Coordinates of C-alpha atoms and ligand atoms in Angstrom, one line a residue:
X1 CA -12.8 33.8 4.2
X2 CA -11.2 36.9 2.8
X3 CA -9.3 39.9 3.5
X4 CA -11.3 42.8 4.2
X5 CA -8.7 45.3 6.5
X6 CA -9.7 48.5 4.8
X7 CA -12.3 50.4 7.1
X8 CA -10.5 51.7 10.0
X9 CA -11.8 53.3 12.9
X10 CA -8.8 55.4 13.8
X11 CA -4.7 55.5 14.1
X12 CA -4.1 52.9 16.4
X13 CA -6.1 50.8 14.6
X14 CA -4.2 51.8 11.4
X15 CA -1.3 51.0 13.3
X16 CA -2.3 47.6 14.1
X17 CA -4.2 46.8 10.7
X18 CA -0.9 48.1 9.0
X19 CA 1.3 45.7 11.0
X20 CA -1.1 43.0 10.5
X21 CA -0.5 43.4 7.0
X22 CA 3.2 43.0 6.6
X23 CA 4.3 40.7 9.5
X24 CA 0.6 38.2 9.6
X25 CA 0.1 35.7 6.9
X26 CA -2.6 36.9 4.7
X27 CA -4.0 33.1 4.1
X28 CA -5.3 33.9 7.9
X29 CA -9.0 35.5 7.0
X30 CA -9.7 38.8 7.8
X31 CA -13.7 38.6 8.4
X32 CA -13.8 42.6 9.8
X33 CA -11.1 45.2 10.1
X34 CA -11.8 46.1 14.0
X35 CA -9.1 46.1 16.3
X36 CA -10.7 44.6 19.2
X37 CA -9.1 46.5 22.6
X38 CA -11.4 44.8 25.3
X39 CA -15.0 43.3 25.1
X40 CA -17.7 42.7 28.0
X41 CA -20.7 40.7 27.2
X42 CA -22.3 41.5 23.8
X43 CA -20.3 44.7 23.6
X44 CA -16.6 45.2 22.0
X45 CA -14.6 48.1 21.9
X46 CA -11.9 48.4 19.7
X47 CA -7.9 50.5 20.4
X48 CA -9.5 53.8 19.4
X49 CA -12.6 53.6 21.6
X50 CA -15.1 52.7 19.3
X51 CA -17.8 50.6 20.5
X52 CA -19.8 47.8 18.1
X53 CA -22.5 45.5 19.2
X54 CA -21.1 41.8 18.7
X55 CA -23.6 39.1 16.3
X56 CA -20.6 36.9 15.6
X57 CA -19.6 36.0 19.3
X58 CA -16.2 34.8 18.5
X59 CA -17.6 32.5 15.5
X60 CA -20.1 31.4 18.2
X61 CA -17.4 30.6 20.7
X62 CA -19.0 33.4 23.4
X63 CA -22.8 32.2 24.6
X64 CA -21.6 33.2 28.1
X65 CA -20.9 36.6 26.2
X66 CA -17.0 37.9 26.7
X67 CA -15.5 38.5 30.0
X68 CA -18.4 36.8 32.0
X69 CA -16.9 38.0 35.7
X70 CA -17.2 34.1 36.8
X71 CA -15.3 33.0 33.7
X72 CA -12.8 36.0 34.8
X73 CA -12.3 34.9 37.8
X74 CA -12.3 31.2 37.4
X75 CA -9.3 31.8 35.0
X76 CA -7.4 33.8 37.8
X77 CA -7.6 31.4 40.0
X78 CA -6.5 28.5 37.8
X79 CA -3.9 30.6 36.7
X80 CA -2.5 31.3 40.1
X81 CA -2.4 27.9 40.8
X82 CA -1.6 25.2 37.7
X83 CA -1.5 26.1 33.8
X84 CA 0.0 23.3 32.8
X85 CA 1.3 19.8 33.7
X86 CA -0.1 18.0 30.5
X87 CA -3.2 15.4 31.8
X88 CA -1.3 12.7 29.9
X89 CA 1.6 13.2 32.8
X90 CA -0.4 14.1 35.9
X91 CA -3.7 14.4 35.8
X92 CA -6.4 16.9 37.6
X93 CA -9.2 16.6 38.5
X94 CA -10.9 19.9 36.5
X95 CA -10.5 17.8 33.3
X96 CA -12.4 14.3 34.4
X97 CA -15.3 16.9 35.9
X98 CA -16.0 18.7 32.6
X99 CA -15.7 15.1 30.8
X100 CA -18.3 14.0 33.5
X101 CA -20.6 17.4 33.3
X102 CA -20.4 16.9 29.3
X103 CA -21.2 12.7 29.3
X104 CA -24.4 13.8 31.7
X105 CA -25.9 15.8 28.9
X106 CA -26.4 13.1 26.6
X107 CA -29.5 11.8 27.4
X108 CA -29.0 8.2 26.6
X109 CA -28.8 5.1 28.9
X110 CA -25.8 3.5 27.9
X111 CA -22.3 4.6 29.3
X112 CA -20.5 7.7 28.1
X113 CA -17.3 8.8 28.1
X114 CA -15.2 12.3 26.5
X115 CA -12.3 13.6 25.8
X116 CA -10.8 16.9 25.7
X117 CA -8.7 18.7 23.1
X118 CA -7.8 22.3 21.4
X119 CA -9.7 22.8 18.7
X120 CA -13.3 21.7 17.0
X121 CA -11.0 20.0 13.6
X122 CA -9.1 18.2 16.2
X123 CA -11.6 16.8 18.0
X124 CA -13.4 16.0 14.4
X125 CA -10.2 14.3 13.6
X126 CA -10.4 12.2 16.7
X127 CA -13.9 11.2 16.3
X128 CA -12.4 9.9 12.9
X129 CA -9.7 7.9 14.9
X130 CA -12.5 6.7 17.5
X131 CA -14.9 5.2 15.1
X132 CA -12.6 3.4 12.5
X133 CA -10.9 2.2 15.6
X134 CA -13.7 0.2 16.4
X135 CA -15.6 -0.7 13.4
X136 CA -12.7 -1.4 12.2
X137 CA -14.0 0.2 8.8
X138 CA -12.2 3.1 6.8
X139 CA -14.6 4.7 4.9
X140 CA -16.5 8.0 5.8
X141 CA -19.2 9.9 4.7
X142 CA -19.8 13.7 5.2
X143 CA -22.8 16.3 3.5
X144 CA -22.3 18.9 0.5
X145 CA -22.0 22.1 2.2
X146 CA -20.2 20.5 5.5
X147 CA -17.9 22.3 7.8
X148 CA -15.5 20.3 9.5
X149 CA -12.6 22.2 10.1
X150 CA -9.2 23.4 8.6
X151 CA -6.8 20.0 9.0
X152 CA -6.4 18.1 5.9
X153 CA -8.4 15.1 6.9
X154 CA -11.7 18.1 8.1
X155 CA -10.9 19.9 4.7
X156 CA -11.4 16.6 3.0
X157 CA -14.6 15.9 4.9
X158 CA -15.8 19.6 3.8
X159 CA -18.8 20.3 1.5
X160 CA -17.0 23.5 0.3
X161 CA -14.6 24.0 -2.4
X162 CA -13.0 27.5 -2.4
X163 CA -11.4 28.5 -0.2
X164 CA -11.0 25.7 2.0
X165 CA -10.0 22.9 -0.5
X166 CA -8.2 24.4 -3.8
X167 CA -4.9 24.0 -3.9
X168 CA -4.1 21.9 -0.7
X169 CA -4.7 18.0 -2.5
X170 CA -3.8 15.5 -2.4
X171 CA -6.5 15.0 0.1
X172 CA -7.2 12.4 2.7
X173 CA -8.2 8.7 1.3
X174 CA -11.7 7.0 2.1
X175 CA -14.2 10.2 2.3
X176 CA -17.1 10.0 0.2
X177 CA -20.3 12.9 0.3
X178 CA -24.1 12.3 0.1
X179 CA -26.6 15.4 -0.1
X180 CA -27.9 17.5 2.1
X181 CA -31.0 19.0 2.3
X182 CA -31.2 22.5 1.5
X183 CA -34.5 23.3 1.1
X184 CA -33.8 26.6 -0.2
X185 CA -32.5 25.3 -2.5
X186 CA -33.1 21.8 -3.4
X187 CA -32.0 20.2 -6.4
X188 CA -34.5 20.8 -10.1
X189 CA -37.6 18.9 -9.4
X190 CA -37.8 18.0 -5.6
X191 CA -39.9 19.6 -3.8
X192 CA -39.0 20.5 -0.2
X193 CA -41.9 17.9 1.6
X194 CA -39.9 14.9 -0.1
X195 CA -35.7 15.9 0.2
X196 CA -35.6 14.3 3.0
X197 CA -35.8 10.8 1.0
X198 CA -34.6 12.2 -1.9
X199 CA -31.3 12.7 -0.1
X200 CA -31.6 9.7 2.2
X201 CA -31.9 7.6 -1.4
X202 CA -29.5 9.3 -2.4
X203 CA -26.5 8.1 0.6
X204 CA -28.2 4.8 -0.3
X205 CA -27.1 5.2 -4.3
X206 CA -23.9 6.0 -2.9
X207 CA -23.5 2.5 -1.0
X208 CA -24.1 1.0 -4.1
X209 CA -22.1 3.0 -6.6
X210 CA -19.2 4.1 -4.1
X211 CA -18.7 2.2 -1.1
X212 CA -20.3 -0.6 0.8
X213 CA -22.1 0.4 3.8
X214 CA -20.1 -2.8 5.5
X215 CA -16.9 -0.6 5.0
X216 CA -18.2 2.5 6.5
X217 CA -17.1 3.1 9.6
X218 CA -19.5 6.3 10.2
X219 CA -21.1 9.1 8.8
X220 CA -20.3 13.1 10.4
X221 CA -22.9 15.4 10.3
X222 CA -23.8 18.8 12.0
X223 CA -27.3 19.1 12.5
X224 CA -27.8 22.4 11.5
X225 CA -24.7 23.3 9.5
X226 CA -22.6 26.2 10.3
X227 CA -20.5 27.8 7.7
X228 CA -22.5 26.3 5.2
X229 CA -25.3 29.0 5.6
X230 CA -26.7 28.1 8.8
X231 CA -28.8 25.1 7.2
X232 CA -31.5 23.2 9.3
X233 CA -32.2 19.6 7.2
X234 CA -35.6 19.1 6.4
X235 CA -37.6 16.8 9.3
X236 CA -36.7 13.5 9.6
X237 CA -33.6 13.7 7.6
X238 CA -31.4 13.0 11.2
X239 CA -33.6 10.6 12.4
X240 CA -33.0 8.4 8.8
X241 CA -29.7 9.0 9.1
X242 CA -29.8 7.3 12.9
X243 CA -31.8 3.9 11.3
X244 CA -29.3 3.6 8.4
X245 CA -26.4 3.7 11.1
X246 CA -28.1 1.1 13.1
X247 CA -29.2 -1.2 10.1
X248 CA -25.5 -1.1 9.0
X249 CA -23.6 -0.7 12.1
X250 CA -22.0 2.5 11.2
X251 CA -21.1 5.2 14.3
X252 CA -23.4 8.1 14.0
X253 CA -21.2 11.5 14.6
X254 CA -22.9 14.8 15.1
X255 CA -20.6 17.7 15.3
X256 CA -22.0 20.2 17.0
X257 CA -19.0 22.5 17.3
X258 CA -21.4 25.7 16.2
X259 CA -24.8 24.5 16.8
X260 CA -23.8 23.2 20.5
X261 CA -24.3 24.8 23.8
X262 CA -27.7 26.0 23.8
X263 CA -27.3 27.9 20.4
X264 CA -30.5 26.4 19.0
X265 CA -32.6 26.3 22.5
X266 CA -31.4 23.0 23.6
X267 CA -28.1 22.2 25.2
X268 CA -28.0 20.5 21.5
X269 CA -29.7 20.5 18.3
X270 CA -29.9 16.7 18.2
X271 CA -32.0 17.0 20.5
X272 CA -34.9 18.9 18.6
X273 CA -35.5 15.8 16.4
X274 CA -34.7 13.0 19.5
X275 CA -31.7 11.7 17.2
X276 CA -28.7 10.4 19.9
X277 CA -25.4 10.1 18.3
X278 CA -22.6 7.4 19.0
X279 CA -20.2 10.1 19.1
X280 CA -21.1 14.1 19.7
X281 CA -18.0 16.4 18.6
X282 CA -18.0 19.8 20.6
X283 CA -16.1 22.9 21.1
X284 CA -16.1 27.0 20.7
X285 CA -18.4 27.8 23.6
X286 CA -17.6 24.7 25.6
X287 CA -14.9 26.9 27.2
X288 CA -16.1 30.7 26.4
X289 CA -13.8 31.7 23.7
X290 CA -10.7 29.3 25.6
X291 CA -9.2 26.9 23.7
X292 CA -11.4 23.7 24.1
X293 CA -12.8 20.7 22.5
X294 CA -14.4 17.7 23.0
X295 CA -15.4 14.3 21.3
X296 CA -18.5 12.6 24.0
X297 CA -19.4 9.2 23.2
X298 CA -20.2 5.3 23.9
X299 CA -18.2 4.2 26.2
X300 CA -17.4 1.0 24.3
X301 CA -16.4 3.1 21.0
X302 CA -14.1 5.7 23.6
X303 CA -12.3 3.0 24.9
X304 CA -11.5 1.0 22.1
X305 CA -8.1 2.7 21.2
X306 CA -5.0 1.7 23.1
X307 CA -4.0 4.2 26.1
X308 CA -2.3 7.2 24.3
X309 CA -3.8 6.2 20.9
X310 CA -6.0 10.1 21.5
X311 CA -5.0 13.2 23.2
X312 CA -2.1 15.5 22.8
X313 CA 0.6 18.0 25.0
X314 CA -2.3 20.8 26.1
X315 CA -5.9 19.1 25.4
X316 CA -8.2 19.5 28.4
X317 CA -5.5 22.6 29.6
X318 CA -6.2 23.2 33.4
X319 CA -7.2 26.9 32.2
X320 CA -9.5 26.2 29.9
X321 CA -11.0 23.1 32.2
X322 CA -11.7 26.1 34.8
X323 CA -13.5 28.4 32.0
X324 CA -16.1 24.8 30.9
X325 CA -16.9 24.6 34.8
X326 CA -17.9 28.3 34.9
X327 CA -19.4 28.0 31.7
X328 CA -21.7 25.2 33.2
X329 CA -22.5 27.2 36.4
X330 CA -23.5 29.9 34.1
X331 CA -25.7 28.3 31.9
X332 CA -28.0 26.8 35.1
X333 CA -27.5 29.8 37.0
X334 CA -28.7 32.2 34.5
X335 CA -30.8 29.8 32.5
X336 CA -29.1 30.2 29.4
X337 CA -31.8 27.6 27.5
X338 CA -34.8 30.2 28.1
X339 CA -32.8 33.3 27.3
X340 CA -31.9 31.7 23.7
X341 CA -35.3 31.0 23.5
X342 CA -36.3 34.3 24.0
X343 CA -33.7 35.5 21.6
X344 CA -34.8 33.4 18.7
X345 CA -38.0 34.4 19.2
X346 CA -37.1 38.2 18.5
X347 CA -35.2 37.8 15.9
X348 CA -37.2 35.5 13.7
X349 CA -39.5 38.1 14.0
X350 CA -37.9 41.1 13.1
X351 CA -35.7 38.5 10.3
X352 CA -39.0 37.3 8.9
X353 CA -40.1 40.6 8.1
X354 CA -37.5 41.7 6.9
X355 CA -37.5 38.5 4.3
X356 CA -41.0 40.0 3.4
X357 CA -39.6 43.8 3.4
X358 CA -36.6 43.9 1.8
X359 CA -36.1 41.8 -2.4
X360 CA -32.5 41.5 -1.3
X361 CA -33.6 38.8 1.9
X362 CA -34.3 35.8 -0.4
X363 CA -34.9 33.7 3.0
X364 CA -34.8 33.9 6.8
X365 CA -34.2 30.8 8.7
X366 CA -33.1 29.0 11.7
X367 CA -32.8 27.2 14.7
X368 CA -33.3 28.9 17.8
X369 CA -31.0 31.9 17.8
X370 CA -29.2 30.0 15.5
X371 CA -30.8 32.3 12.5
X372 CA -29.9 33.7 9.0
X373 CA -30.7 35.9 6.2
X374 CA -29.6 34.5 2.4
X375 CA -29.5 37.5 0.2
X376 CA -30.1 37.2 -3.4
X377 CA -30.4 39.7 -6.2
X378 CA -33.6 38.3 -7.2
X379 CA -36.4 36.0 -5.2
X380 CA -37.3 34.3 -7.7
X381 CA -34.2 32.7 -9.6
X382 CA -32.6 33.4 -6.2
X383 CA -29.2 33.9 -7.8
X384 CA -27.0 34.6 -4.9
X385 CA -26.1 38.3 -4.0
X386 CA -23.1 38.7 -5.1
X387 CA -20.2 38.3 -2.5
X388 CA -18.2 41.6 -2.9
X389 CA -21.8 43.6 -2.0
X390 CA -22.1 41.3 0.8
X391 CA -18.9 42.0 2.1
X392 CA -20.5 46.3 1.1
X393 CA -23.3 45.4 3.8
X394 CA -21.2 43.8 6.4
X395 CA -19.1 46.6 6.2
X396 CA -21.8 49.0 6.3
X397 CA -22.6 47.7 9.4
X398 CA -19.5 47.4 11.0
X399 CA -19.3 51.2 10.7
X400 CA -22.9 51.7 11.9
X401 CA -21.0 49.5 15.7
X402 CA -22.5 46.0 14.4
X403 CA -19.9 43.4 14.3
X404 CA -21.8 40.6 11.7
X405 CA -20.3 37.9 10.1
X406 CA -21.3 35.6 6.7
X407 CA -21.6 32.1 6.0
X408 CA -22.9 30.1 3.2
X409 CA -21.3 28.3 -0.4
X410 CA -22.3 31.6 -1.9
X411 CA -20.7 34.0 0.9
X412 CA -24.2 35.8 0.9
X413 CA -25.9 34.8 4.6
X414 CA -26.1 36.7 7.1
X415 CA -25.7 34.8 10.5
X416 CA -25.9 35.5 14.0
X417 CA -24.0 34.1 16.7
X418 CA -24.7 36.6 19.5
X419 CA -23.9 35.7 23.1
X420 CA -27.3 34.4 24.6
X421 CA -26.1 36.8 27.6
X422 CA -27.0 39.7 25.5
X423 CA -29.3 42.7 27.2
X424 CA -32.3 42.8 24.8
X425 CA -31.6 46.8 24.3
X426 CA -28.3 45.5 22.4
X427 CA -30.2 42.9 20.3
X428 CA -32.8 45.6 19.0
X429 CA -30.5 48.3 18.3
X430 CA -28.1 46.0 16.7
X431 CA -30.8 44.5 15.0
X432 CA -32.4 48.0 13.5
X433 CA -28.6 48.8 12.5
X434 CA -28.9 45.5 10.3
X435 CA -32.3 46.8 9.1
X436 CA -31.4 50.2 8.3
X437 CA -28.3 48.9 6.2
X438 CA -30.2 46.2 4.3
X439 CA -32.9 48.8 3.4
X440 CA -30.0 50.7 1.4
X441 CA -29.3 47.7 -0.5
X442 CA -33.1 46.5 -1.6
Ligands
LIG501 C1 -19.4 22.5 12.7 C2 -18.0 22.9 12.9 N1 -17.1 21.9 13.1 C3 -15.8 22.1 13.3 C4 -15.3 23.4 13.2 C5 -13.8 23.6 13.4 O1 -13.6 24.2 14.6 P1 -12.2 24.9 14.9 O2 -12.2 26.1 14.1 O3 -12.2 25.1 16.4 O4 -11.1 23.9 14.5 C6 -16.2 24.4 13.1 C7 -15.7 25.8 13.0 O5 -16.3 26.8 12.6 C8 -17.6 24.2 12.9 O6 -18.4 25.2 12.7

């Protein structure tokens, strides 16, 4: 989440990085120094022609890749006909079609409902709303190592302290944190076969010592987190989750804002361990890099609220509307499910040898293509490689063309968010461009 606009490709891009610099607010991070020009598919080219091969898709906003021609022309036609009229004043029917598209992936037999905003913390916010507005309960629980988003009530329900929460308290009332399992690295003296109760017994410590479970109105959870080092809990720790919700009547919310839209192999990671959610939060590549959220959820719970109780000026735009069509199209069209399949397969295999290869790859891990390296300076303490040499490899990269982006509480993993459209002579070289910098640093 820092600044890094030092490497520059060439004088535009000085001209642009040097602008940034005195007119942009440096609080807004800086995760590369490329100065992106135009991008198509996997591939971006920055204003002085370079070209780099793109692992971060957008912060996993692109699995249709960038500039998919039916995305391209699905905008220009929206845009030549309506960009605006606000679906609170006159509605369209684009909006109550991706709603309906996104309520027929859940496969459950009750009723669903959705509805549409800007961003992934805004829709978190509103699954908030949505589920104290029917329990009528106030209290919340979210994970250590969470990612929620950047408003003050997702900052509050974030895992993560700098550089997210420091300095911007008071923070939002009635949020409490249980564990999350982290097999890597689990707390002194449980073993990864029993964190899943560990932690479950430990939410349960927290109901007596913190909060009733009668005044929790639900608990938020991503099933694999995101920007907390692409973290996949141990089995069973969802489904435990799901029974404590139903033996208390708490709301079950999944945020699948990063793990979402076929980035694990299924349209959602829920689905890998059968776990429904009352409410599913979703965004980033609902609308291919357009501005787009969503909260999906029981009807009953949806409902609840008074009419204008959720929404806002632009959610559900008529532009970005267009893009989630196209995006659906694509995904069927081009089977989108088997290609990250495919995708996960190769680079868990070239990851997992390079975990064996390399001391500096303490583990590689995953979800589908939703897969990470966690550098350390040593495998066996696995004391975290430090952050600045982190930011040396990413760097070292960037200059080799691969755009490749961190995560983790310790800024040293490796992720990759690449768009699932990706030719597979992209994903090897970029991946032998990881390889050959991470042999420098072993
Ligand atoms: C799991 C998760 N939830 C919510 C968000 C917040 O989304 P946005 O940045 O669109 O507000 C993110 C962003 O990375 C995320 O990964």
């Amino acid at each position: 989440m820092e600044s890094r606009l030092t490497t520059k490709s060439g004088p535009l891009g000085n001209a642009a990085l040097k602008q940034r610099s005195e007119f942009v607010s440096s609080s807004v991070a800086a995760y590369s120094s490329i100065v992106v020009d135009r991008a198509e598919n996997s591939t971006i080219w920055d204003v002085d022609g370079k070209k780099y091969i793109d692992f971060a898709g957008g912060i996993g906003a692109l699995n249709v890749g960038h500039c998919h021609p039916k995305i391209v022309s699905a905008l220009q036609k929206q845009a030549a006909r309506l960009t605006h009229s606000s679906f609170h004043v006159a509605s369209y029917p684009a909006y109550a079609s991706v709603c309906e598209k996104l309520c027929r992936t859940i496969p459950s037999s009750l009723p669903q409902k959705a509805a549409l905003f800007n961003s992934g913390a805004e829709a978190v916010e509103n699954a908030v709303k949505l589920a104290r507005f029917f329990t009528g309960r106030s209290a919340i629980v979210s994970f250590g190592y969470a990612f929620h988003g950047r408003t003050l009530l997702c900052l509050t329900l974030n895992g993560r302290e700098k550089v997210l929460k420091s300095g911007f308290g008071p923070f939002a009332p009635e949020i409490y944190r249980a564990p999350f399992p982290y097999s890597y690295r689990a707390p002194v003296g449980v073993s990864p076969e029993r964190l899943t109760e560990y932690c479950l017994e430990e939410l349960k410590r927290l109901w007596r010592s913190e909060i009733s479970p009668d005044q929790t109105a639900a608990l938020i959870v991503e099933p694999v987190q995101g920007e907390g080092g692409f973290i996949v809990p141990t089995p069973g720790f969802l489904k435990g989750l799901r029974e404590l919700c139903d033996a208390h009547g708490i709301i079950l919310i999944v945020d699948e804002v990063q793990s979402g839209f076929g980035r694990t192999g299924k349209f959602w990671a829920f689905e890998h361990e059968g776990v429904l959610p009352d409410l599913l939060v979703t965004g980033k590549s609902l609308a291919a890099g357009m501005p787009l959220s969503a909260v999906i959820g029981r009807a009953e719970i949806m409902d609840a609220p008074p009419a204008g109780a959720v929404g806002g000026t632009y959610g559900g735009n008529p532009l970005s509307c267009a893009a989630a069509q196209a995006v659906f199209e694509i995904f069927e069209k081009e089977e989108l499910l088997k290609k990250a399949e495919s995708i996960a397969k190769t680079v868990k295999t070239r990851f997992d040898a390079l975990e064996k290869k390399f001391s500096a790859v303490g583990e590689s891990r995953g979800l589908g293509a939703m897969r990470a390296l966690e550098l350390v300076l040593d495998k066996k303490t696995k004391a975290p490689l430090p952050a600045d040499k982190v930011k040396k490899i990413i760097a070292e990269c960037e200059k080799k063309g691969l755009l490749i982006i961190k995560a983790g509480i310790f800024d040293n993993v490796l992720r990759t968010l690449m768009p699932l459209t990706i030719e597979s002579k992209d994903l090897t070289a970029g991946l032998d461009i990881l390889e050959s910098v991470l042999e420098r640093f072993s």
